[in-house]
Amino acid sequence: MDYSYILKTSKVLPEKLAEFGFEEKNGSYFCRKNILNGDFYSIIELKGNFLTAKVFESGSDERYVLFDVENANGSFVGEIRNQVRKIIELFRSQCCKTSDTKKKYMDFIQNKFGCKGDNPWSDTPENTVFRCKNKKWFALIIKIKFSRLGLSGDEEVFAVNLKANPKIIPEITDKITVFPAWHMNKKYWITVLLTEAADWEKLCALTEQSFELVNSKK
């Protein structure tokens, strides 16, 4: 099962992996954790931007395939998924630096461009718009579910919509922290996650470009 969404909001601390039980092999990190009192075990694999888990029966080492079947229901498979999820959450808390960078980003915009954000929508007060002097916005901070960006999971995350040069959008949308814009024209706008996983310098540079593109319009 794919848990890579964890890495969209968290930055892995390599020095913590061995403490958690990971071992490196051929460029990947593997960790074995017992579940259901040792009757089953899960193999967690971390490779680049991917984090996955597989479940096996301890007695036979055969893979428990129902764990990966999305529509498989029942209390037993549900408990297995619950225990694996707890392991993944423990991994995030012990091996990752996790926080959103919304406040840091808002401070950057205010200091760099001398403008304060406004909240034009009463039903989504967490969404913040930053405007140029021409009253057009160059940055829209939103709270969005991963699924809206084509990722697995319903976890919510802060992100920002920025205007970009259409010629470079295909190059910069890596679908890891930079995506085709949500709810805006994908030809001219992008969505960038405001998380520890995002490249801060790149985020700032993209924001400056957005400001210049919007501010140049009369």
mmCIF file of C-alpha atoms in Angstrom:
data_model
loop_
_atom_site.group_PDB
_atom_site.id
_atom_site.type_symbol
_atom_site.label_atom_id
_atom_site.label_comp_id
_atom_site.label_asym_id
_atom_site.label_seq_id
_atom_site.Cartn_x
_atom_site.Cartn_y
_atom_site.Cartn_z
ATOM 1 C CA MET A 1 0.000 0.000 0.000
ATOM 2 C CA ASP A 2 1.229 3.451 -0.907
ATOM 3 C CA TYR A 3 1.828 5.931 1.920
ATOM 4 C CA SER A 4 3.915 8.352 -0.133
ATOM 5 C CA TYR A 5 1.577 11.221 0.745
ATOM 6 C CA ILE A 6 3.429 11.343 4.076
ATOM 7 C CA LEU A 7 6.490 12.621 2.200
ATOM 8 C CA LYS A 8 4.541 15.526 0.681
ATOM 9 C CA THR A 9 4.297 17.193 4.084
ATOM 10 C CA SER A 10 7.357 15.785 5.814
ATOM 11 C CA LYS A 11 11.095 15.918 5.328
ATOM 12 C CA VAL A 12 12.838 12.633 6.154
ATOM 13 C CA LEU A 13 15.732 12.862 8.617
ATOM 14 C CA PRO A 14 18.212 10.221 7.351
ATOM 15 C CA GLU A 15 20.043 10.055 10.673
ATOM 16 C CA LYS A 16 16.851 8.776 12.345
ATOM 17 C CA LEU A 17 16.192 5.852 10.002
ATOM 18 C CA ALA A 18 18.547 3.342 11.644
ATOM 19 C CA GLU A 19 17.073 4.093 15.063
ATOM 20 C CA PHE A 20 13.624 3.206 13.730
ATOM 21 C CA GLY A 21 14.922 -0.073 12.308
ATOM 22 C CA PHE A 22 15.591 0.726 8.662
ATOM 23 C CA GLU A 23 18.413 -0.950 6.759
ATOM 24 C CA GLU A 24 19.745 0.239 3.409
ATOM 25 C CA LYS A 25 19.839 -2.104 0.410
ATOM 26 C CA ASN A 26 20.413 -1.135 -3.241
ATOM 27 C CA GLY A 27 19.388 2.469 -2.700
ATOM 28 C CA SER A 28 16.229 1.674 -0.739
ATOM 29 C CA TYR A 29 15.571 1.503 3.000
ATOM 30 C CA PHE A 30 13.639 -1.404 4.480
ATOM 31 C CA CYS A 31 12.145 -1.874 7.920
ATOM 32 C CA ARG A 32 10.299 -4.874 9.377
ATOM 33 C CA LYS A 33 7.681 -4.374 12.087
ATOM 34 C CA ASN A 34 5.564 -7.096 13.701
ATOM 35 C CA ILE A 35 1.789 -6.663 13.861
ATOM 36 C CA LEU A 36 -1.052 -8.655 15.447
ATOM 37 C CA ASN A 37 1.221 -9.965 18.207
ATOM 38 C CA GLY A 38 3.748 -11.243 15.688
ATOM 39 C CA ASP A 39 1.341 -13.374 13.652
ATOM 40 C CA PHE A 40 1.936 -10.963 10.768
ATOM 41 C CA TYR A 41 4.638 -8.472 9.905
ATOM 42 C CA SER A 42 4.897 -5.438 7.669
ATOM 43 C CA ILE A 43 7.819 -4.482 5.458
ATOM 44 C CA ILE A 44 8.084 -0.714 5.095
ATOM 45 C CA GLU A 45 10.102 0.493 2.092
ATOM 46 C CA LEU A 46 11.414 4.022 1.637
ATOM 47 C CA LYS A 47 12.842 4.806 -1.787
ATOM 48 C CA GLY A 48 13.257 8.411 -2.884
ATOM 49 C CA ASN A 49 9.829 10.019 -2.777
ATOM 50 C CA PHE A 50 7.987 6.734 -2.284
ATOM 51 C CA LEU A 51 6.912 5.118 0.988
ATOM 52 C CA THR A 52 5.127 1.767 0.758
ATOM 53 C CA ALA A 53 4.096 -1.059 3.065
ATOM 54 C CA LYS A 54 3.463 -4.746 2.446
ATOM 55 C CA VAL A 55 2.062 -7.306 4.896
ATOM 56 C CA PHE A 56 3.127 -10.945 5.268
ATOM 57 C CA GLU A 57 2.090 -13.942 7.399
ATOM 58 C CA SER A 58 4.869 -14.783 9.845
ATOM 59 C CA GLY A 59 4.508 -18.552 9.635
ATOM 60 C CA SER A 60 4.714 -18.850 5.861
ATOM 61 C CA ASP A 61 6.202 -15.492 4.800
ATOM 62 C CA GLU A 62 3.410 -15.351 2.243
ATOM 63 C CA ARG A 63 2.113 -11.937 1.326
ATOM 64 C CA TYR A 64 -1.306 -11.004 2.726
ATOM 65 C CA VAL A 65 -2.765 -9.613 -0.486
ATOM 66 C CA LEU A 66 -6.089 -8.417 0.962
ATOM 67 C CA PHE A 67 -4.160 -5.620 2.671
ATOM 68 C CA ASP A 68 -3.598 -4.061 -0.766
ATOM 69 C CA VAL A 69 -7.112 -4.621 -2.111
ATOM 70 C CA GLU A 70 -8.784 -1.233 -1.736
ATOM 71 C CA ASN A 71 -12.365 -2.523 -1.563
ATOM 72 C CA ALA A 72 -11.568 -5.406 0.811
ATOM 73 C CA ASN A 73 -13.596 -4.937 3.992
ATOM 74 C CA GLY A 74 -13.920 -6.703 7.309
ATOM 75 C CA SER A 75 -12.748 -6.308 10.898
ATOM 76 C CA PHE A 76 -9.611 -8.425 10.402
ATOM 77 C CA VAL A 77 -8.150 -6.619 7.411
ATOM 78 C CA GLY A 78 -9.320 -3.374 8.992
ATOM 79 C CA GLU A 79 -7.291 -4.070 12.124
ATOM 80 C CA ILE A 80 -4.205 -4.910 10.049
ATOM 81 C CA ARG A 81 -4.514 -1.634 8.168
ATOM 82 C CA ASN A 82 -5.001 0.210 11.438
ATOM 83 C CA GLN A 83 -1.810 -1.241 12.924
ATOM 84 C CA VAL A 84 0.217 -0.507 9.787
ATOM 85 C CA ARG A 85 -1.151 3.041 9.763
ATOM 86 C CA LYS A 86 0.041 3.475 13.355
ATOM 87 C CA ILE A 87 3.522 2.333 12.295
ATOM 88 C CA ILE A 88 3.512 4.865 9.460
ATOM 89 C CA GLU A 89 2.420 7.642 11.819
ATOM 90 C CA LEU A 90 5.150 6.613 14.263
ATOM 91 C CA PHE A 91 7.652 6.779 11.399
ATOM 92 C CA ARG A 92 6.480 10.292 10.595
ATOM 93 C CA SER A 93 6.789 11.457 14.198
ATOM 94 C CA GLN A 94 10.203 9.871 14.832
ATOM 95 C CA CYS A 95 11.968 10.077 11.464
ATOM 96 C CA CYS A 96 10.585 13.213 9.837
ATOM 97 C CA LYS A 97 10.453 16.935 10.284
ATOM 98 C CA THR A 98 6.812 17.793 9.829
ATOM 99 C CA SER A 99 5.163 21.197 9.751
ATOM 100 C CA ASP A 100 3.459 23.508 7.309
ATOM 101 C CA THR A 101 5.290 26.659 6.284
ATOM 102 C CA LYS A 102 2.211 28.845 5.876
ATOM 103 C CA LYS A 103 3.139 31.438 8.512
ATOM 104 C CA LYS A 104 6.757 31.601 7.341
ATOM 105 C CA TYR A 105 5.546 32.040 3.770
ATOM 106 C CA MET A 106 3.035 34.748 4.663
ATOM 107 C CA ASP A 107 5.766 36.632 6.539
ATOM 108 C CA PHE A 108 7.987 36.364 3.448
ATOM 109 C CA ILE A 109 5.293 37.862 1.201
ATOM 110 C CA GLN A 110 4.534 40.710 3.588
ATOM 111 C CA ASN A 111 8.196 41.600 4.022
ATOM 112 C CA LYS A 112 9.133 41.158 0.352
ATOM 113 C CA PHE A 113 6.183 42.872 -1.320
ATOM 114 C CA GLY A 114 4.792 45.039 1.465
ATOM 115 C CA CYS A 115 1.265 43.704 1.191
ATOM 116 C CA LYS A 116 -1.094 42.023 3.613
ATOM 117 C CA GLY A 117 -3.408 39.202 2.706
ATOM 118 C CA ASP A 118 -7.186 39.372 2.734
ATOM 119 C CA ASN A 119 -9.833 36.686 3.125
ATOM 120 C CA PRO A 120 -12.635 37.330 0.602
ATOM 121 C CA TRP A 121 -14.585 34.094 1.237
ATOM 122 C CA SER A 122 -16.461 33.755 4.532
ATOM 123 C CA ASP A 123 -16.974 29.997 4.109
ATOM 124 C CA THR A 124 -13.215 29.366 3.726
ATOM 125 C CA PRO A 125 -11.510 31.836 6.094
ATOM 126 C CA GLU A 126 -8.240 29.912 5.883
ATOM 127 C CA ASN A 127 -7.867 30.903 2.204
ATOM 128 C CA THR A 128 -5.786 34.068 1.881
ATOM 129 C CA VAL A 129 -5.288 36.292 -1.163
ATOM 130 C CA PHE A 130 -2.265 38.534 -1.743
ATOM 131 C CA ARG A 131 -2.697 41.282 -4.314
ATOM 132 C CA CYS A 132 -0.509 43.645 -6.306
ATOM 133 C CA LYS A 133 -1.256 47.374 -6.353
ATOM 134 C CA ASN A 134 -3.437 46.763 -9.400
ATOM 135 C CA LYS A 135 -5.717 44.724 -7.053
ATOM 136 C CA LYS A 136 -5.087 41.490 -8.956
ATOM 137 C CA TRP A 137 -3.870 38.575 -6.890
ATOM 138 C CA PHE A 138 -0.479 36.969 -7.409
ATOM 139 C CA ALA A 139 -0.696 34.421 -4.581
ATOM 140 C CA LEU A 140 -3.696 32.516 -3.250
ATOM 141 C CA ILE A 141 -3.106 30.385 -0.160
ATOM 142 C CA ILE A 142 -5.580 27.512 0.088
ATOM 143 C CA LYS A 143 -6.250 24.503 2.274
ATOM 144 C CA ILE A 144 -6.701 21.488 0.055
ATOM 145 C CA LYS A 145 -6.987 17.709 0.224
ATOM 146 C CA PHE A 146 -4.286 15.623 -1.410
ATOM 147 C CA SER A 147 -6.928 13.962 -3.576
ATOM 148 C CA ARG A 148 -7.632 17.328 -5.249
ATOM 149 C CA LEU A 149 -4.084 17.229 -6.597
ATOM 150 C CA GLY A 150 -4.362 13.677 -7.857
ATOM 151 C CA LEU A 151 -2.622 12.155 -4.833
ATOM 152 C CA SER A 152 -3.852 9.368 -2.572
ATOM 153 C CA GLY A 153 -5.223 10.267 0.829
ATOM 154 C CA ASP A 154 -7.700 12.796 2.192
ATOM 155 C CA GLU A 155 -5.225 14.567 4.429
ATOM 156 C CA GLU A 156 -5.448 18.349 4.144
ATOM 157 C CA VAL A 157 -2.472 20.569 3.446
ATOM 158 C CA PHE A 158 -1.827 24.259 2.840
ATOM 159 C CA ALA A 159 -0.723 25.218 -0.661
ATOM 160 C CA VAL A 160 -0.443 28.343 -2.784
ATOM 161 C CA ASN A 161 -1.613 29.096 -6.321
ATOM 162 C CA LEU A 162 0.922 31.164 -8.271
ATOM 163 C CA LYS A 163 1.026 32.549 -11.787
ATOM 164 C CA ALA A 164 3.840 31.171 -13.948
ATOM 165 C CA ASN A 165 5.248 31.446 -17.426
ATOM 166 C CA PRO A 166 3.312 28.943 -19.574
ATOM 167 C CA LYS A 167 6.545 27.933 -21.312
ATOM 168 C CA ILE A 168 8.125 26.582 -18.107
ATOM 169 C CA ILE A 169 5.067 25.127 -16.356
ATOM 170 C CA PRO A 170 5.570 21.617 -17.856
ATOM 171 C CA GLU A 171 9.168 21.653 -16.557
ATOM 172 C CA ILE A 172 8.464 22.798 -12.999
ATOM 173 C CA THR A 173 5.345 20.754 -12.222
ATOM 174 C CA ASP A 174 7.044 17.715 -10.709
ATOM 175 C CA LYS A 175 3.767 16.552 -9.056
ATOM 176 C CA ILE A 176 5.714 16.127 -5.827
ATOM 177 C CA THR A 177 5.462 19.622 -4.400
ATOM 178 C CA VAL A 178 4.574 21.587 -7.564
ATOM 179 C CA PHE A 179 1.354 20.741 -9.418
ATOM 180 C CA PRO A 180 -0.854 22.017 -12.240
ATOM 181 C CA ALA A 181 -3.074 24.636 -10.620
ATOM 182 C CA TRP A 182 -6.136 23.538 -8.696
ATOM 183 C CA HIS A 183 -9.322 25.449 -9.512
ATOM 184 C CA MET A 184 -7.480 27.897 -11.794
ATOM 185 C CA ASN A 185 -6.312 27.979 -15.404
ATOM 186 C CA LYS A 186 -3.588 25.321 -15.602
ATOM 187 C CA LYS A 187 -2.030 27.021 -18.605
ATOM 188 C CA TYR A 188 -0.987 30.024 -16.527
ATOM 189 C CA TRP A 189 -1.093 28.925 -12.874
ATOM 190 C CA ILE A 190 0.532 26.325 -10.633
ATOM 191 C CA THR A 191 -0.095 24.999 -7.117
ATOM 192 C CA VAL A 192 2.835 24.621 -4.699
ATOM 193 C CA LEU A 193 2.623 22.795 -1.364
ATOM 194 C CA LEU A 194 3.509 24.814 1.728
ATOM 195 C CA THR A 195 5.274 22.035 3.592
ATOM 196 C CA GLU A 196 8.712 21.053 4.859
ATOM 197 C CA ALA A 197 9.105 18.938 1.726
ATOM 198 C CA ALA A 198 8.958 21.974 -0.560
ATOM 199 C CA ASP A 199 12.120 23.698 -1.777
ATOM 200 C CA TRP A 200 11.942 27.036 0.061
ATOM 201 C CA GLU A 201 14.237 28.939 -2.307
ATOM 202 C CA LYS A 202 12.311 27.647 -5.310
ATOM 203 C CA LEU A 203 9.007 28.614 -3.680
ATOM 204 C CA CYS A 204 10.235 32.161 -3.061
ATOM 205 C CA ALA A 205 11.541 32.474 -6.625
ATOM 206 C CA LEU A 206 8.233 31.264 -8.084
ATOM 207 C CA THR A 207 6.377 33.773 -5.910
ATOM 208 C CA GLU A 208 8.560 36.633 -7.158
ATOM 209 C CA GLN A 209 7.913 35.544 -10.743
ATOM 210 C CA SER A 210 4.177 35.442 -10.071
ATOM 211 C CA PHE A 211 4.261 38.944 -8.636
ATOM 212 C CA GLU A 212 6.155 40.256 -11.657
ATOM 213 C CA LEU A 213 3.785 38.583 -14.132
ATOM 214 C CA VAL A 214 0.659 39.901 -12.424
ATOM 215 C CA ASN A 215 2.047 43.337 -11.552
ATOM 216 C CA SER A 216 3.112 43.969 -15.151
ATOM 217 C CA LYS A 217 -0.498 43.711 -16.348
ATOM 218 C CA LYS A 218 -2.281 47.013 -16.610
#
